[in-house]
Tab-separated table of C-alpha atoms in Angstrom:
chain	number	residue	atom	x	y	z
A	1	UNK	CA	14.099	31.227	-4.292
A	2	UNK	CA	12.349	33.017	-1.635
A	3	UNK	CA	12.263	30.930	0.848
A	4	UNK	CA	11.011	32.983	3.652
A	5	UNK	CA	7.681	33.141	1.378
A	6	UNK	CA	7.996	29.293	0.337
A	7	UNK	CA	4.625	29.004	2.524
A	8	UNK	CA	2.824	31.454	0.948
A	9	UNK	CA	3.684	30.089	-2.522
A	10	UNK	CA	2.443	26.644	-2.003
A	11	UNK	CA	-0.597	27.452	-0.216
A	12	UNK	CA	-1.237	29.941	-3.264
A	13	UNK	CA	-0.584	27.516	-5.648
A	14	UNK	CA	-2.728	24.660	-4.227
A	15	UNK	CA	-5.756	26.777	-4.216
A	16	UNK	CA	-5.151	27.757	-8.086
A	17	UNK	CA	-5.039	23.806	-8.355
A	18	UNK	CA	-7.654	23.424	-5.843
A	19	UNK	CA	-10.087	25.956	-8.066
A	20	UNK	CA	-9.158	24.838	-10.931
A	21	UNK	CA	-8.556	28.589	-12.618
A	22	UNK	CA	-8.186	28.970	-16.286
A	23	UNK	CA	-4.817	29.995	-17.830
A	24	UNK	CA	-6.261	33.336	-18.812
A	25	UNK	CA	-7.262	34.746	-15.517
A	26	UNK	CA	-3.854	33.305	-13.623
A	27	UNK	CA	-2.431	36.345	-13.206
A	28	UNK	CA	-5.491	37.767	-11.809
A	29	UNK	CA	-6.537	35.179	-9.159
A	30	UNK	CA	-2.745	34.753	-8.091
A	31	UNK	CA	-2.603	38.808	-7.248
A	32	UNK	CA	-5.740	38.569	-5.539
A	33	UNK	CA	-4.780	35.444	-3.425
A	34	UNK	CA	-0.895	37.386	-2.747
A	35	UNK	CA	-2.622	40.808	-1.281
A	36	UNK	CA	-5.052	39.092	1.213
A	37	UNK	CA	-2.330	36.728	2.018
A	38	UNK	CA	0.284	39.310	2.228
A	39	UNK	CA	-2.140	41.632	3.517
A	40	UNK	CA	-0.176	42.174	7.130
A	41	UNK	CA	3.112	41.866	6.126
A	42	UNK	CA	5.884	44.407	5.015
A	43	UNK	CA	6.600	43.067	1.423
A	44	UNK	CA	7.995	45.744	-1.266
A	45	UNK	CA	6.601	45.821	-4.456
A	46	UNK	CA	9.703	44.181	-6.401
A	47	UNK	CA	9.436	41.752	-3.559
A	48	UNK	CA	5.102	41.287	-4.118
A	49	UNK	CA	6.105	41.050	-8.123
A	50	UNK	CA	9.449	38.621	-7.920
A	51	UNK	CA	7.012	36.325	-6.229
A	52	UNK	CA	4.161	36.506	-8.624
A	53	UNK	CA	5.930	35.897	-11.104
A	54	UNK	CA	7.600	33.074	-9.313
A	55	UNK	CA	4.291	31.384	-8.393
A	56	UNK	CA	2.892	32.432	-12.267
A	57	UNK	CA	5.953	30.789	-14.087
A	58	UNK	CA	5.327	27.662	-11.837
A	59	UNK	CA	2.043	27.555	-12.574
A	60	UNK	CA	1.743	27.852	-16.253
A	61	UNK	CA	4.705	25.241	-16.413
A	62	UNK	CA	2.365	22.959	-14.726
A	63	UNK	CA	-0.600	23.937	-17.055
A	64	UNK	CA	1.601	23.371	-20.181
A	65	UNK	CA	2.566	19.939	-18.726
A	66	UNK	CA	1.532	16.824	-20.050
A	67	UNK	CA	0.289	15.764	-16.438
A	68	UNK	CA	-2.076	18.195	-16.408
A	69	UNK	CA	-3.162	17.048	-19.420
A	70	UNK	CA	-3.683	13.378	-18.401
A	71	UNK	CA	-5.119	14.819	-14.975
A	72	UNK	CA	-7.693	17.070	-16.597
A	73	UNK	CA	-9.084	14.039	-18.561
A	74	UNK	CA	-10.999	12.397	-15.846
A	75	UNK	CA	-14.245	13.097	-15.174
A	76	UNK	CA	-14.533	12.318	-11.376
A	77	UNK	CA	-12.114	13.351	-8.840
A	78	UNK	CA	-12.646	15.507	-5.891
A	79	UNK	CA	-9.941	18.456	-5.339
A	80	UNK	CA	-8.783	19.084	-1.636
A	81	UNK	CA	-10.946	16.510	-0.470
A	82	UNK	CA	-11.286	16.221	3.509
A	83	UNK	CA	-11.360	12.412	4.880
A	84	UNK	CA	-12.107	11.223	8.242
A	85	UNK	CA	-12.249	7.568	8.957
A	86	UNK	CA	-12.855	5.934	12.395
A	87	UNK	CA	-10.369	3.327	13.089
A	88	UNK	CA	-10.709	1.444	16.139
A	89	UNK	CA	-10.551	4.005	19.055
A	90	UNK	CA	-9.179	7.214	16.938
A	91	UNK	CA	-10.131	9.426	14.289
A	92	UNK	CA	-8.096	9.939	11.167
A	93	UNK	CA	-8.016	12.990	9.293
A	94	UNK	CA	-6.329	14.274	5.949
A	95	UNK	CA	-6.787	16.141	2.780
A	96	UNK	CA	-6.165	15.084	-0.033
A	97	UNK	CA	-4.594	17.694	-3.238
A	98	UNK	CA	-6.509	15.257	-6.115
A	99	UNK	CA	-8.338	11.917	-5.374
A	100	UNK	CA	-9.343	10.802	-8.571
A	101	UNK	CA	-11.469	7.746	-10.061
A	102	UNK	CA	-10.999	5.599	-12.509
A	103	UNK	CA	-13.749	2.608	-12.009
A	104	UNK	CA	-12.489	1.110	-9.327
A	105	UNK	CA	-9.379	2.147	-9.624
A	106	UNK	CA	-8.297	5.236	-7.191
A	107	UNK	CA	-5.292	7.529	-8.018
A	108	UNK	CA	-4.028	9.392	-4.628
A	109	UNK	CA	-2.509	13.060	-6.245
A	110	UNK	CA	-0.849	14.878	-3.971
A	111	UNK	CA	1.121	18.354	-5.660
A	112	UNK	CA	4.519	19.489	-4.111
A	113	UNK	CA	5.574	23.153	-4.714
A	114	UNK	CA	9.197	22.464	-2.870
A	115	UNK	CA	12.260	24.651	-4.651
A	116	UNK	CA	14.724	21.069	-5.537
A	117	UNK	CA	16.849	20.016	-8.780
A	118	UNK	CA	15.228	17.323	-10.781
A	119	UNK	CA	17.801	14.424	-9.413
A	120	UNK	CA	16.162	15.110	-5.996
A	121	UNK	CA	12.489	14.020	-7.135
A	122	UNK	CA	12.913	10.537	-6.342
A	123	UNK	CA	14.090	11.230	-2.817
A	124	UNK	CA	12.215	13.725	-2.006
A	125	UNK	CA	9.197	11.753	-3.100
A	126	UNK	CA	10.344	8.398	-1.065
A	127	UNK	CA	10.200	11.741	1.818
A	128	UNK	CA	6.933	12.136	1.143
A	129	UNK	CA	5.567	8.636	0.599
A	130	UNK	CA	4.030	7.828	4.131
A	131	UNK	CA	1.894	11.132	4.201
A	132	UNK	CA	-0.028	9.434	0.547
A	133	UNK	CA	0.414	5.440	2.205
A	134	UNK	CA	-1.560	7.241	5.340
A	135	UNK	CA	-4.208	8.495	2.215
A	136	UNK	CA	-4.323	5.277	1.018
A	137	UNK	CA	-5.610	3.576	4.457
A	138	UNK	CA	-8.423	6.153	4.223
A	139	UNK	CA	-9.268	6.023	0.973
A	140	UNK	CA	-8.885	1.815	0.988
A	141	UNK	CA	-11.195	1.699	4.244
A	142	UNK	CA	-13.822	3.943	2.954
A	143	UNK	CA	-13.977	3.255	-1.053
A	144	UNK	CA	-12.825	0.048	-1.481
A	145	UNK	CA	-10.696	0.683	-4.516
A	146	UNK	CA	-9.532	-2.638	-6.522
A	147	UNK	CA	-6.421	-0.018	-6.972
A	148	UNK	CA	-4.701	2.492	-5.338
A	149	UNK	CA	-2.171	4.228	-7.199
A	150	UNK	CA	-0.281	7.275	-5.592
A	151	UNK	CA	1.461	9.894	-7.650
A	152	UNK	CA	3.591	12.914	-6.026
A	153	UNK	CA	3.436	15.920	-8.401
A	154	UNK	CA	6.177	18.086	-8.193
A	155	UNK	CA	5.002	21.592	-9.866
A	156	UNK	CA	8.455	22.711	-10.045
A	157	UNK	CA	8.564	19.519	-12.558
A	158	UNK	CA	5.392	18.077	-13.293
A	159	UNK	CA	6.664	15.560	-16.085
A	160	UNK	CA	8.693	14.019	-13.965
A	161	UNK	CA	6.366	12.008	-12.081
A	162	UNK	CA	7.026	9.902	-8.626
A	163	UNK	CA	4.261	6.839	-8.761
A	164	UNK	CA	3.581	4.016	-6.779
A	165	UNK	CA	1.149	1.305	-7.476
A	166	UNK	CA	0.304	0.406	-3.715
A	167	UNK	CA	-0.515	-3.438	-2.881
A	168	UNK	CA	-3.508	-4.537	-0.205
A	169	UNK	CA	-0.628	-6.096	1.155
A	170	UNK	CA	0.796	-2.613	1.852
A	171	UNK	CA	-2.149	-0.677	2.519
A	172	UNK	CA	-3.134	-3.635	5.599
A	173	UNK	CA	0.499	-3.124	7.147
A	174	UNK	CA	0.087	0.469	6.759
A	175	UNK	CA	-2.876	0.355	8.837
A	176	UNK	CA	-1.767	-1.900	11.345
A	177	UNK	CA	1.447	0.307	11.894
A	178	UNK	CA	-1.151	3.691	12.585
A	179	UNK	CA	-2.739	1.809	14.669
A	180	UNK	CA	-0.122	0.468	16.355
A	181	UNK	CA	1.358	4.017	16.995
A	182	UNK	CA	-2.092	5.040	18.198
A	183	UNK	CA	-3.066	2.396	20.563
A	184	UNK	CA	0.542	2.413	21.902
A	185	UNK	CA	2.440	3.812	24.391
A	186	UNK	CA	5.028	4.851	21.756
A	187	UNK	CA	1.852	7.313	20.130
A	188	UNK	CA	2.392	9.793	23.672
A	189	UNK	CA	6.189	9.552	23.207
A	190	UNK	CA	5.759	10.398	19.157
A	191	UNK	CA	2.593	12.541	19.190
């Protein structure tokens, strides 16, 4: 694929999701968002329209998916939501793609735009399962969910989901390991 554009596709494609824009006026939005993104740079037409149509066909395979369909059927959730939590003597930050809620149960959605084969899912997700575990400490400390479940969302193939049901157990050593790395002198060696 294009890789040298793989940046502009996913942030393009995580503010469709983030809007929440309607099958009919894809094309539209996803133009729009390509010009002002692309607005500097030297693309050629058959370069603008190979990616459009990249980011288009990705798109409407996610919309045709039956995870958006299960997605779409809660009623509260909060798209690219910002979180900041105070833990002991730092600040935590992170956004969240899709933090929705079930009762008390909390899913942690987090969408991946990355160009892989379908046998890669699983370890690409296991890749990307401390960025949602460092969600979950967040989330845990500040909504007290019964559960947390995180789910990676590849749009390349949304059916093929990577989920985790996340314990207390896991959240707590989670958290202790942040802080760890924070309060340590191993944090200036890693940060």
């Amino acid at each position: 694929e294009y890789t040298s554009h793989s940046d502009v596709r996913g942030r393009i494609i995580h503010k469709i999701l983030d809007e929440e824009i309607e099958k009919a006026k894809l094309s539209e939005r996803v133009s729009l968002l390509l010009e002002q993104d692309l607005f500097n740079s030297r693309i050629t037409k058959k370069a603008f329209e190979l990616l459009m149509n990249s980011i288009l066909s990705n798109l409407r395979q996610y919309y045709h998916s039956q995870t958006h369909t299960e997605l779409s059927k809660f009623d509260k959730y909060k798209n690219e939501h910002e979180i900041y939590l105070k833990l002991e003597d730092f600040y935590l930050y992170g956004i969240i793609d899709k933090l929705i809620f079930d009762d008390r149960k909390i899913f942690i959605v987090d969408y991946k735009t990355d160009n892989i084969k379908e046998e890669e899912i699983s370890s690409r997700g296991e890749l990307y399962l401390s960025q949602l575990k460092f969600y979950s400490v967040l989330v845990n400390e500040i909504y007290d969910p019964s559960e947390i479940e995180l789910r990676i969302v590849f749009t390349k193939f949304p059916d093929v989901i990577f989920s985790k049901k996340i314990t207390d157990e896991e959240v707590i050593e989670f958290r202790d390991y942040i802080c760890l790395l924070y309060t340590s002198d191993a944090a200036d060696d890693l940060l």
